[in-house]
JSON list of C-alpha atoms in Angstrom, two decimals:
[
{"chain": "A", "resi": 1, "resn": "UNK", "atom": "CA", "xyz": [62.93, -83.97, 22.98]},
{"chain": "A", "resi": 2, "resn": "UNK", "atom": "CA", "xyz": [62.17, -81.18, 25.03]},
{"chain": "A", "resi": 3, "resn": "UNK", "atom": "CA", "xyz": [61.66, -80.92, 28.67]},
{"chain": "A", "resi": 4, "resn": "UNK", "atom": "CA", "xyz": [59.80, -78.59, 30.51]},
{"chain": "A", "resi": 5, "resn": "UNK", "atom": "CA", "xyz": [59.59, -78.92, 34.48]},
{"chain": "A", "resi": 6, "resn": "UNK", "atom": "CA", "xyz": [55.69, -78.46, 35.50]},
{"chain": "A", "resi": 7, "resn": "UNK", "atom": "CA", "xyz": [53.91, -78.64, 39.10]},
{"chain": "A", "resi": 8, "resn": "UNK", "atom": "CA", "xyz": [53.88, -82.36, 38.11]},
{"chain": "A", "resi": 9, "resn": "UNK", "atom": "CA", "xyz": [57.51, -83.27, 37.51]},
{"chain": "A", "resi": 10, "resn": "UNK", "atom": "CA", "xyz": [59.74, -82.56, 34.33]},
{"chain": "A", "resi": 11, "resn": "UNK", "atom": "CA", "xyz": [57.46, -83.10, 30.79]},
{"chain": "A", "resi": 12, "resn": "UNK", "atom": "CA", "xyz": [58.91, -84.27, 27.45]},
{"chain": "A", "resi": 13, "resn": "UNK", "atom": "CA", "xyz": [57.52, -82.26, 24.83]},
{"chain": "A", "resi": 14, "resn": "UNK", "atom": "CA", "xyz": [58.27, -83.15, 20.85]},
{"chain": "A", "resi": 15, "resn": "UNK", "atom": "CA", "xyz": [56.79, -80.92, 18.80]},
{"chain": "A", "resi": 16, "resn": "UNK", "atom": "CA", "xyz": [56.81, -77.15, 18.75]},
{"chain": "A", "resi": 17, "resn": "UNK", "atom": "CA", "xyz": [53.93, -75.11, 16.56]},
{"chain": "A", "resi": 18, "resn": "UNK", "atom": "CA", "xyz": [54.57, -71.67, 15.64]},
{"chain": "A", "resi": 19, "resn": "UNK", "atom": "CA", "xyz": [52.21, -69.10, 14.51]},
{"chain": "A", "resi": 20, "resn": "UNK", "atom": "CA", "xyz": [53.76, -67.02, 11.94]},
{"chain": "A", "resi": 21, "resn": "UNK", "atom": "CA", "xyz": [53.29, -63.37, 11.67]},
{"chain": "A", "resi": 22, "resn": "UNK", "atom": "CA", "xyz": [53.71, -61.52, 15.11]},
{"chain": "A", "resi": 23, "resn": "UNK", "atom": "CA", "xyz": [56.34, -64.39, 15.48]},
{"chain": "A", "resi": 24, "resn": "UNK", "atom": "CA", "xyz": [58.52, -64.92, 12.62]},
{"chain": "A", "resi": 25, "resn": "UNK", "atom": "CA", "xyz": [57.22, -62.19, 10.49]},
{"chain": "A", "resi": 26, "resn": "UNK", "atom": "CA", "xyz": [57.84, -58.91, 12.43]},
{"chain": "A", "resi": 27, "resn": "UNK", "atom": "CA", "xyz": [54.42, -57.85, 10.56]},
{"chain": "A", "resi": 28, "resn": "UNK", "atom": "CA", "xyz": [51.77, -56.85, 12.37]},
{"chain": "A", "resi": 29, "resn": "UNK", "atom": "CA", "xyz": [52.56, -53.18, 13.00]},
{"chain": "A", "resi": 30, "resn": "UNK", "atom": "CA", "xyz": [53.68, -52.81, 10.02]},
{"chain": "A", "resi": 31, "resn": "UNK", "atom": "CA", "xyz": [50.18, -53.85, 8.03]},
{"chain": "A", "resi": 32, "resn": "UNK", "atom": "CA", "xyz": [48.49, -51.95, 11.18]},
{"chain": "A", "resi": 33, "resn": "UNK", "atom": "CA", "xyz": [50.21, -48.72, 10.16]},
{"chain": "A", "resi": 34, "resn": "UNK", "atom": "CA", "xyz": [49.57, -49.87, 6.24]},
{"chain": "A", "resi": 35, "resn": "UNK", "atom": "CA", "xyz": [45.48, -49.27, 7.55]},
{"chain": "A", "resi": 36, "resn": "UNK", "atom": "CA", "xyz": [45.99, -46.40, 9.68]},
{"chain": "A", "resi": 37, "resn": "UNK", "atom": "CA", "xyz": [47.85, -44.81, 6.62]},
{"chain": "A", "resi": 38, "resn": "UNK", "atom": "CA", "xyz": [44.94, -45.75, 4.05]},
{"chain": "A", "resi": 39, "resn": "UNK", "atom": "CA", "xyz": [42.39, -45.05, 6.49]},
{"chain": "A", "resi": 40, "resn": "UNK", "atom": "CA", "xyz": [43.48, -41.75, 7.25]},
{"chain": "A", "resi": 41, "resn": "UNK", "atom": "CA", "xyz": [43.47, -41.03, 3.23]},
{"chain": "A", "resi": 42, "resn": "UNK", "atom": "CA", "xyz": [39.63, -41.98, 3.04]},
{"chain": "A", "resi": 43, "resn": "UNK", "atom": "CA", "xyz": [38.32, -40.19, 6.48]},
{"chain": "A", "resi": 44, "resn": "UNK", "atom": "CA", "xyz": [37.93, -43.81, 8.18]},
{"chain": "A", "resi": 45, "resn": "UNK", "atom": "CA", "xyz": [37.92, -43.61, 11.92]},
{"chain": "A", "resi": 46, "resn": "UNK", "atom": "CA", "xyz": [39.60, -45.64, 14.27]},
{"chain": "A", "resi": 47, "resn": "UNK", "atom": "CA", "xyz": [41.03, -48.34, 12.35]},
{"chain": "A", "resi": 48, "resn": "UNK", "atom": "CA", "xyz": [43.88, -48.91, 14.57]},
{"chain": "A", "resi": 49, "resn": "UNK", "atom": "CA", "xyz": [41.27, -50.26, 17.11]},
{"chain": "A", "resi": 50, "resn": "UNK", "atom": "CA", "xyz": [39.24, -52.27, 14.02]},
{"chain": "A", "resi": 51, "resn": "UNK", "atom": "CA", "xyz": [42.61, -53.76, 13.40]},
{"chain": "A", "resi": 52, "resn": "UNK", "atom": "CA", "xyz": [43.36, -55.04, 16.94]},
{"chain": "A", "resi": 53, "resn": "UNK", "atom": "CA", "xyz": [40.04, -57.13, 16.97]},
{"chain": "A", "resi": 54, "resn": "UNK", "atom": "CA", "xyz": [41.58, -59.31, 14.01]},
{"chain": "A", "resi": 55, "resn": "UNK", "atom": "CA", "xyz": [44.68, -59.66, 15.36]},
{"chain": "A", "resi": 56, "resn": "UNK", "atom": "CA", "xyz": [45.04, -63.81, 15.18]},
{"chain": "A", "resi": 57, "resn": "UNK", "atom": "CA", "xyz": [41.67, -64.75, 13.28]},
{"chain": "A", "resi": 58, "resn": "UNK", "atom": "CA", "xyz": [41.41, -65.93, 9.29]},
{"chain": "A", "resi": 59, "resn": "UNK", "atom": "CA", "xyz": [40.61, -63.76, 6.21]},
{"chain": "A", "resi": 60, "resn": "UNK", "atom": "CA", "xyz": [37.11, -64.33, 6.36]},
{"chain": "A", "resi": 61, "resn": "UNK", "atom": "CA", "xyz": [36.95, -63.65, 9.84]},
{"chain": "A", "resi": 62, "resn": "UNK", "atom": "CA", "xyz": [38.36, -60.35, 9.78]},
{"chain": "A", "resi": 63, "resn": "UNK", "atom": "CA", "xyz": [36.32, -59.26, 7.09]},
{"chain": "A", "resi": 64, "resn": "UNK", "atom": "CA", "xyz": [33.52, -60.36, 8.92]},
{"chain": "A", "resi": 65, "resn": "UNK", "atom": "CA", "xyz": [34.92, -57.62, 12.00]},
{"chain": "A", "resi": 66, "resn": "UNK", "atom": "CA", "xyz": [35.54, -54.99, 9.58]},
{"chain": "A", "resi": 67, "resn": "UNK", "atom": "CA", "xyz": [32.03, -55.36, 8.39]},
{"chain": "A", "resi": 68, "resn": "UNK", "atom": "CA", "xyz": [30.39, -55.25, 11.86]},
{"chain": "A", "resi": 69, "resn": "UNK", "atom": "CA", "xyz": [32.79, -52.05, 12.75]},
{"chain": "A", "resi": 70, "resn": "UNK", "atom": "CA", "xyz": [31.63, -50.03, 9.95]},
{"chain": "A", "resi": 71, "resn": "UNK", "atom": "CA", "xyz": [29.15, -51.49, 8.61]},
{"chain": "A", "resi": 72, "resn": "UNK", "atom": "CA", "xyz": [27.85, -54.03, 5.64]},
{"chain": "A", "resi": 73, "resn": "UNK", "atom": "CA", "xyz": [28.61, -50.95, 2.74]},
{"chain": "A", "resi": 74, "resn": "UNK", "atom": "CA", "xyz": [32.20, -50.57, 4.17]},
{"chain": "A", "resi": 75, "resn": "UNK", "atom": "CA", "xyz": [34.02, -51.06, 1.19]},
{"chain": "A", "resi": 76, "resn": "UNK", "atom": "CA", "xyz": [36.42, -54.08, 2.02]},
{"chain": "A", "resi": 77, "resn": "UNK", "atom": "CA", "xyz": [37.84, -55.06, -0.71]},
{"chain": "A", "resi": 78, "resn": "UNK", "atom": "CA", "xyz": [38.96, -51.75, -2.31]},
{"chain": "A", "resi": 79, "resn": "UNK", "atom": "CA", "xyz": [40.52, -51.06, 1.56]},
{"chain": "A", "resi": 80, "resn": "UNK", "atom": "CA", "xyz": [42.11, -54.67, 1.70]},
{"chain": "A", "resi": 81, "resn": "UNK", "atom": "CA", "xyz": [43.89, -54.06, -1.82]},
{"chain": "A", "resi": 82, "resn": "UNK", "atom": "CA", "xyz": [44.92, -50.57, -1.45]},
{"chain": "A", "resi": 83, "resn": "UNK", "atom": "CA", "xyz": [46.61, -51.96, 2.24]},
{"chain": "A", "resi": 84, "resn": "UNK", "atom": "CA", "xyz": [48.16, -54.30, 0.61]},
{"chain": "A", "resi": 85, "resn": "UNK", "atom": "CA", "xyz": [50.11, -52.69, -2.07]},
{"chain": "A", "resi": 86, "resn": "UNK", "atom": "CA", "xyz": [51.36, -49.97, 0.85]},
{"chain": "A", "resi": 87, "resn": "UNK", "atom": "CA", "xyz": [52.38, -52.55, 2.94]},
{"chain": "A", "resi": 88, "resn": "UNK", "atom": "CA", "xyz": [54.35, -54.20, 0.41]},
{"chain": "A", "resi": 89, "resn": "UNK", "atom": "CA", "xyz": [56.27, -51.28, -0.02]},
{"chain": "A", "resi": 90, "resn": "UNK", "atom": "CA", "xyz": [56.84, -51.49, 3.62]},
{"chain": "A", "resi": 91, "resn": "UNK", "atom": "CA", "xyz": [59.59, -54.29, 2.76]},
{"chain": "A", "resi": 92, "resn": "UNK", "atom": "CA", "xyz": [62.18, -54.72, -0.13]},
{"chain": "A", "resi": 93, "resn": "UNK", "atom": "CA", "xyz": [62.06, -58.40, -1.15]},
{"chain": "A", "resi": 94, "resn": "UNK", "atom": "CA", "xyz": [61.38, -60.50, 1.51]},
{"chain": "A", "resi": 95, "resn": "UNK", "atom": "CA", "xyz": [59.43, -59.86, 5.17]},
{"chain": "A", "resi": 96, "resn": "UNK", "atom": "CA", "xyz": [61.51, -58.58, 8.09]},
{"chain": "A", "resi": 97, "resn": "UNK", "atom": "CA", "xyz": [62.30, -61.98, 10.30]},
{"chain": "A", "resi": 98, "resn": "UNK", "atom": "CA", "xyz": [61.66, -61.27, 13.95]},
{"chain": "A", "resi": 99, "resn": "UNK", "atom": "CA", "xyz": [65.15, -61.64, 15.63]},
{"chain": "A", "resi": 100, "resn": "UNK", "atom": "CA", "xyz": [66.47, -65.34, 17.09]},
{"chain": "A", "resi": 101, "resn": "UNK", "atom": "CA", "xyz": [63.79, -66.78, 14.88]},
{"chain": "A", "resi": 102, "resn": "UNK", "atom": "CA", "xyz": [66.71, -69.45, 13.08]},
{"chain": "A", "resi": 103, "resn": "UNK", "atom": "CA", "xyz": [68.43, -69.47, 16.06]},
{"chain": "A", "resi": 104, "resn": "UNK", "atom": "CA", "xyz": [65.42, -71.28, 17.87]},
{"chain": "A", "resi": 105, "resn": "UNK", "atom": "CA", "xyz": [64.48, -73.11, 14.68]},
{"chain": "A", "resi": 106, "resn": "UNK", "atom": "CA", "xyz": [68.05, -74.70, 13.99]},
{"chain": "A", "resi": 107, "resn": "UNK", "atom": "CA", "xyz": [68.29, -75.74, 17.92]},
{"chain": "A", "resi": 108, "resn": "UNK", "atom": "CA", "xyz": [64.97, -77.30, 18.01]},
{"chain": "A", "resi": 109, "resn": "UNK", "atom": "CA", "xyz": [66.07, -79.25, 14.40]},
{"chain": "A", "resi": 110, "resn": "UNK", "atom": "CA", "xyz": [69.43, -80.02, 16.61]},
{"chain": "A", "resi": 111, "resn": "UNK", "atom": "CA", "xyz": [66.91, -81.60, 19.62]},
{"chain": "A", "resi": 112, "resn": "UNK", "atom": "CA", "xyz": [64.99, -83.61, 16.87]},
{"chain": "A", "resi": 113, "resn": "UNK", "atom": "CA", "xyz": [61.86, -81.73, 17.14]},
{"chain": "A", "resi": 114, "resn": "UNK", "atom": "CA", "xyz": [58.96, -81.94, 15.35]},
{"chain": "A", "resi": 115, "resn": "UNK", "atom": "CA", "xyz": [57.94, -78.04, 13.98]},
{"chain": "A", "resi": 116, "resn": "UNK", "atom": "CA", "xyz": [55.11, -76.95, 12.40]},
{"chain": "A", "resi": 117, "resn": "UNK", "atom": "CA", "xyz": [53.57, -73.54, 11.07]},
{"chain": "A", "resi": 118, "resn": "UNK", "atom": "CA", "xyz": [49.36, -73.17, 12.67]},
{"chain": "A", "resi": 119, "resn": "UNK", "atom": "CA", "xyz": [49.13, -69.83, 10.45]},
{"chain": "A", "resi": 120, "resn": "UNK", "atom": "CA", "xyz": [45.27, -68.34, 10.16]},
{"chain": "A", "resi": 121, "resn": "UNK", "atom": "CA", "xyz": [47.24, -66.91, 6.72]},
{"chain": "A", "resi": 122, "resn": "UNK", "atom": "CA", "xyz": [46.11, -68.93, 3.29]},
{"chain": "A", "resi": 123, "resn": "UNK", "atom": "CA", "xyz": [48.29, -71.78, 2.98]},
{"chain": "A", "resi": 124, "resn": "UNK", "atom": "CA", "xyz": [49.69, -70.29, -0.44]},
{"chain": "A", "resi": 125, "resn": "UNK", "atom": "CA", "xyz": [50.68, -67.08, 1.68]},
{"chain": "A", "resi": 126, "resn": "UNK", "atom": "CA", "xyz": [52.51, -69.15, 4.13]},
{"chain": "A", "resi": 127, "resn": "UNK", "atom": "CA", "xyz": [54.39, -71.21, 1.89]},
{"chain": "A", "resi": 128, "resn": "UNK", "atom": "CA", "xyz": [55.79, -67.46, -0.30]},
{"chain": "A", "resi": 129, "resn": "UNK", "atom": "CA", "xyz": [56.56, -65.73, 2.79]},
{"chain": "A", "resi": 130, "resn": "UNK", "atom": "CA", "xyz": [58.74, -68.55, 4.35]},
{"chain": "A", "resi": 131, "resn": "UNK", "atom": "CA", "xyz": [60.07, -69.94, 1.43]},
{"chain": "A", "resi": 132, "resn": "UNK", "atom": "CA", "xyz": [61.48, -66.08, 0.51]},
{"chain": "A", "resi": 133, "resn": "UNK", "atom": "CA", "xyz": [62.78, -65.73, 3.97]},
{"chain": "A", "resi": 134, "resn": "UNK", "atom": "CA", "xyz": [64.88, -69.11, 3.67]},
{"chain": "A", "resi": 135, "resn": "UNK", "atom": "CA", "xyz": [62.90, -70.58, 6.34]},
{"chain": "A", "resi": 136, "resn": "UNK", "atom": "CA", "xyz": [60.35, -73.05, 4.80]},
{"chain": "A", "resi": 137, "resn": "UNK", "atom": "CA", "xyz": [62.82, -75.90, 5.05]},
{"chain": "A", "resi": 138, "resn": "UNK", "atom": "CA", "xyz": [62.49, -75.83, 8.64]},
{"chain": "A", "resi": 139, "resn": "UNK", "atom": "CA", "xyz": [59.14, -76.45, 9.25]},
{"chain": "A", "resi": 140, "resn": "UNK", "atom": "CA", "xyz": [57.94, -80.13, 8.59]},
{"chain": "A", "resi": 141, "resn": "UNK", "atom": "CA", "xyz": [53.74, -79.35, 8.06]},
{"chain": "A", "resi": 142, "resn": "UNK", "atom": "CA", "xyz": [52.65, -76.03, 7.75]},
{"chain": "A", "resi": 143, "resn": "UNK", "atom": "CA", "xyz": [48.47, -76.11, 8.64]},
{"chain": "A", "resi": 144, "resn": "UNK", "atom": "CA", "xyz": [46.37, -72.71, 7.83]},
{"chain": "A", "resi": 145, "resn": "UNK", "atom": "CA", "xyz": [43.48, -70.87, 8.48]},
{"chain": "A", "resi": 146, "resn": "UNK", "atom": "CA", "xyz": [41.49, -71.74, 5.28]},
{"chain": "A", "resi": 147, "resn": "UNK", "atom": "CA", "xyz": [42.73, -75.64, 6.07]},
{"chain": "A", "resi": 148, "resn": "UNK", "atom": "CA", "xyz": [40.14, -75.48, 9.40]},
{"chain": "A", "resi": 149, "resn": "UNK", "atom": "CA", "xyz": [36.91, -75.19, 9.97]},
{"chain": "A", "resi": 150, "resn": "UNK", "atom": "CA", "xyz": [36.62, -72.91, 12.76]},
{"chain": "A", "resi": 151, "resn": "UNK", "atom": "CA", "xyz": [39.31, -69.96, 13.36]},
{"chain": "A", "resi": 152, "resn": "UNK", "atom": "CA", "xyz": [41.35, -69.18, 17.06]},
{"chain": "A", "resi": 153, "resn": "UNK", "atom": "CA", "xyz": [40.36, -69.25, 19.37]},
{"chain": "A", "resi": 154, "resn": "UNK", "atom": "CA", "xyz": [38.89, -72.13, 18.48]},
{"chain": "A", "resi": 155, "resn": "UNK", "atom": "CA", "xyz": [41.81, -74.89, 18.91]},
{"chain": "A", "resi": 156, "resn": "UNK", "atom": "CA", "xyz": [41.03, -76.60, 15.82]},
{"chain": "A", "resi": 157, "resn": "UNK", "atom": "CA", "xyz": [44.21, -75.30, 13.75]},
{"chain": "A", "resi": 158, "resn": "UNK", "atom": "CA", "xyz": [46.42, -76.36, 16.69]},
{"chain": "A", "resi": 159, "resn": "UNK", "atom": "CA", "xyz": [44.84, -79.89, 17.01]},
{"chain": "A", "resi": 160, "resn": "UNK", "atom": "CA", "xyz": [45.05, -80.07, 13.39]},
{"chain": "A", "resi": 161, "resn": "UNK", "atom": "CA", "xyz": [48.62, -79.61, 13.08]},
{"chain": "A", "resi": 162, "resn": "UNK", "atom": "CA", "xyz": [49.33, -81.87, 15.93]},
{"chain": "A", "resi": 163, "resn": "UNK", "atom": "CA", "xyz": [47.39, -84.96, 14.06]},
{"chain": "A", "resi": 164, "resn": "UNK", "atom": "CA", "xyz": [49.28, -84.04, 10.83]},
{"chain": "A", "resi": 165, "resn": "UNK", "atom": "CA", "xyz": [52.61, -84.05, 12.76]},
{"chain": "A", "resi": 166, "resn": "UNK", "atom": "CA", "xyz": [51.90, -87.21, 14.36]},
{"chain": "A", "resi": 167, "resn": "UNK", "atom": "CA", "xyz": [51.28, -85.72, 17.98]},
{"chain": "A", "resi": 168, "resn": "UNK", "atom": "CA", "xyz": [49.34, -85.92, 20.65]},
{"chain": "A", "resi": 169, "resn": "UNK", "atom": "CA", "xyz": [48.33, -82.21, 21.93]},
{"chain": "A", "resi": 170, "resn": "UNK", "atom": "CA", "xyz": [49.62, -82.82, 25.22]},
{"chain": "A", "resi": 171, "resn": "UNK", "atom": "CA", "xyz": [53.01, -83.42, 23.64]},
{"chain": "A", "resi": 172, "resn": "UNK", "atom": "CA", "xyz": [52.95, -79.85, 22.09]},
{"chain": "A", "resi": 173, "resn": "UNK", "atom": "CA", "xyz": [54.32, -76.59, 22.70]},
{"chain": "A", "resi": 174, "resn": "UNK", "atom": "CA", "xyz": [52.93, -74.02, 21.07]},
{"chain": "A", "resi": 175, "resn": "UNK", "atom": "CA", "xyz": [54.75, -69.84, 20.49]},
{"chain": "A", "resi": 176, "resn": "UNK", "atom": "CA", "xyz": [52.18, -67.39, 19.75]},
{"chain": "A", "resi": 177, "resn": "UNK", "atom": "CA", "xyz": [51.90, -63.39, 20.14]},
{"chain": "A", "resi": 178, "resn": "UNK", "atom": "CA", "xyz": [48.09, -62.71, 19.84]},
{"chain": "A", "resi": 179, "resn": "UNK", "atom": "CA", "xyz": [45.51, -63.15, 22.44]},
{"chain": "A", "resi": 180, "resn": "UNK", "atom": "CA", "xyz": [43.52, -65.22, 20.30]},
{"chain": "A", "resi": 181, "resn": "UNK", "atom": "CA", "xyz": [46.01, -67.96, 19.54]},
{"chain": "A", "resi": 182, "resn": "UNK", "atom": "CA", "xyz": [46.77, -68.15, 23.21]},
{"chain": "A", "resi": 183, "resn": "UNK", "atom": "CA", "xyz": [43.02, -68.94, 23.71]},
{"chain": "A", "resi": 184, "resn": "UNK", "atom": "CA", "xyz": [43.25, -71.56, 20.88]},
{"chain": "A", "resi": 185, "resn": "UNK", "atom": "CA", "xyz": [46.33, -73.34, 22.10]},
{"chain": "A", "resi": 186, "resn": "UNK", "atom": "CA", "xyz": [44.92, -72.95, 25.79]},
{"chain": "A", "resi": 187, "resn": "UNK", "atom": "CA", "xyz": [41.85, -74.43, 24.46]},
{"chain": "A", "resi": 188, "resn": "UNK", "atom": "CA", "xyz": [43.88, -77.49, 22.59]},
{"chain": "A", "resi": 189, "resn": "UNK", "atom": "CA", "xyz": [45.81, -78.37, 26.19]},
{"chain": "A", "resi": 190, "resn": "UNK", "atom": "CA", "xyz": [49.12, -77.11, 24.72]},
{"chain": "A", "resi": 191, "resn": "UNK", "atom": "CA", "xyz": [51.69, -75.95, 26.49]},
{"chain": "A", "resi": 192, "resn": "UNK", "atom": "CA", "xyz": [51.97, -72.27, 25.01]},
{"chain": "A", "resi": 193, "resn": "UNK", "atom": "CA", "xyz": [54.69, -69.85, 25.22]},
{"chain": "A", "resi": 194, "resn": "UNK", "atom": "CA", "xyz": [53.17, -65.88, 24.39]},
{"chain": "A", "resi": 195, "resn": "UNK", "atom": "CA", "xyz": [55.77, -63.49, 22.46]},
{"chain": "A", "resi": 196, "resn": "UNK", "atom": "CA", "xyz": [53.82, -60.99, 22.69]},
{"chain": "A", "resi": 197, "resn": "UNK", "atom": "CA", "xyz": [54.21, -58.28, 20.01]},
{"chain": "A", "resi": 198, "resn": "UNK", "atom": "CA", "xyz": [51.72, -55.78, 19.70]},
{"chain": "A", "resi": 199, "resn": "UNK", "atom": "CA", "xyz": [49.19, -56.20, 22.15]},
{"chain": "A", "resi": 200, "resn": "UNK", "atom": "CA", "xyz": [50.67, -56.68, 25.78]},
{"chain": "A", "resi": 201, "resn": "UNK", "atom": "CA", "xyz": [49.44, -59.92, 28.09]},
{"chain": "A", "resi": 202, "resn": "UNK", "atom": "CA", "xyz": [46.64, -58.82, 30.28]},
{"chain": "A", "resi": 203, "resn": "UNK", "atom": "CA", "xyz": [45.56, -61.08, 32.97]},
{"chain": "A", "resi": 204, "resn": "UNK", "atom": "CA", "xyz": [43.59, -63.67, 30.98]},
{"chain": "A", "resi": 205, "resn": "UNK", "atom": "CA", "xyz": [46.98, -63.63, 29.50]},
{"chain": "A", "resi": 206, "resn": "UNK", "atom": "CA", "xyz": [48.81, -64.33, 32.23]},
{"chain": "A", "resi": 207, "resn": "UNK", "atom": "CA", "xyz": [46.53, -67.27, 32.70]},
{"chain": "A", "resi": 208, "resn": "UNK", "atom": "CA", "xyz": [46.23, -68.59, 29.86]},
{"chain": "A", "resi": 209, "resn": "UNK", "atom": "CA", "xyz": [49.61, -68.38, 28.67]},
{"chain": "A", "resi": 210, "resn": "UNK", "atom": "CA", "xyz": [51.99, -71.26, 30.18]},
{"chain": "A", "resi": 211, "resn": "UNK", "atom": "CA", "xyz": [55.13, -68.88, 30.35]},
{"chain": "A", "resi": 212, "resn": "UNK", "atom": "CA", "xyz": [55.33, -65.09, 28.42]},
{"chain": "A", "resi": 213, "resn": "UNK", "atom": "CA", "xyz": [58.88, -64.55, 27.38]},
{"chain": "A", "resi": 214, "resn": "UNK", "atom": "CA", "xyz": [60.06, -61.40, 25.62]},
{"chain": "A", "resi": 215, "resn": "UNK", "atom": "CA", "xyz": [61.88, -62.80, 22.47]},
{"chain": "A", "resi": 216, "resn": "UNK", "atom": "CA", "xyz": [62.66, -65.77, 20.82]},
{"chain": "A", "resi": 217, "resn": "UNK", "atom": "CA", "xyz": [65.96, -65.40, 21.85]},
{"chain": "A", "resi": 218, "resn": "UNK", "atom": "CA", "xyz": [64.25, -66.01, 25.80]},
{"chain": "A", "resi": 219, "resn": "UNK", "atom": "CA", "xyz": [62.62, -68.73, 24.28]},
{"chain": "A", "resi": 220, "resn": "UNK", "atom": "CA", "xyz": [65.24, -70.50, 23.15]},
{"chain": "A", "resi": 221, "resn": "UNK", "atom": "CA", "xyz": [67.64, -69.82, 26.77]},
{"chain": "A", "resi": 222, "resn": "UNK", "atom": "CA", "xyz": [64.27, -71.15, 28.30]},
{"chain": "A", "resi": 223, "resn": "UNK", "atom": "CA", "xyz": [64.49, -74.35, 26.38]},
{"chain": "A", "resi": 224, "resn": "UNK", "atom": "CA", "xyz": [67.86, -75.14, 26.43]},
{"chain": "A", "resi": 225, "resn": "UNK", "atom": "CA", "xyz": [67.52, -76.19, 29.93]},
{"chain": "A", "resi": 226, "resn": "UNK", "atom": "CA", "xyz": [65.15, -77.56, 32.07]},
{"chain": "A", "resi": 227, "resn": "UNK", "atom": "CA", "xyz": [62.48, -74.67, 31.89]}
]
């Protein structure tokens, strides 16, 4: 168990969900700068700001920003793959791990927590990237963007990783970077710490988020006593 003090006394919380990249997966800027880069070769302007809009949502629903930005003849798919392959040289075998990331997930094993992966990633995705960091063995249900029906911010991927965890939301704490999965866990009644990563907490933010901590390192002081 964890506890958290709140305005209503000191909470035990037994299940943490992460979101993965932003918060394991130092990732974001670098498939950011993987579009910039392929943008820049094909004239495309302003795809730096087209990418911040999809921080935190599914495949599909990026696309279906990308589309809307430039239009229904963009051509996706040819952009997607050619970002892909440059951002995969980005990294030699395995993802860069965002620092304290086993440190938190060995002391939450040590507190008997409950951990799960919400990811709007495809399930298959999730499973590669942990399992060739070393980290998949941590997690005990890993739920997904093409597992849900509705993307963040809609709370569904957060509620659905608390039923397959055996939780009840209230019992949750959720880490997250992006605006969007702060809105979905906000919208689930989680308690949610924000990392943030590349886009800094505004004041819905500050809100919405139950505490904003710097690193999972501060996470991890945080919860190793009575936050």
């Amino acid at each position: 168990m964890i506890n958290i003090k709140t305005d209503k006394g000191v909470k035990e919380y037994n299940t943490v969900i992460f979101d993965m990249d932003g918060v394991i997966f130092d990732t974001e800027r670098l498939y950011i700068d993987s579009c910039v880069e392929i943008g820049n070769k094909y004239g495309i302007k302003d795809v730096e700001e087209a990418c911040y809009k999809c921080i935190g949502v599914t495949s599909e629903a990026s696309a279906r920003i990308m589309l809307d930005f430039y239009g229904e003849d963009f051509p996706l798919e040819k952009f997607r793959d050619e970002v892909y392959e440059l951002f995969k040289k980005s990294f030699e075998e395995k993802l860069p791990v965002k620092n304290g990331t086993e440190e938190l997930l060995k002391y939450l094993k040590e507190k008997a927590v409950k951990i799960g992966i919400a990811s709007s990633t495809s399930k298959s995705g999730v499973e590669r990237e942990l399992a060739q960091a070393g980290l998949i063995d941590y997690f005990d249900e890993i739920v997904c963007g093409d597992m849900v029906e509705k993307s963040k911010p809609n709370p569904d991927i957060f509620l659905k990783a608390a039923e397959v965890l055996g939780s009840r939301p209230e019992d949750c704490i959720v880490i997250e970077d992006s605006f969007n999965g702060i809105r979905a866990a906000h919208n689930a009644g989680m308690f949610c710490f924000m990392v943030p990563d590349i886009l800094q907490p505004d004041d819905e933010m500050k809100e919405k988020a139950s505490a904003i901590m710097d690193s999972l390192d501060e996470v991890r002081t945080a919860l190793s006593g009575t936050f």
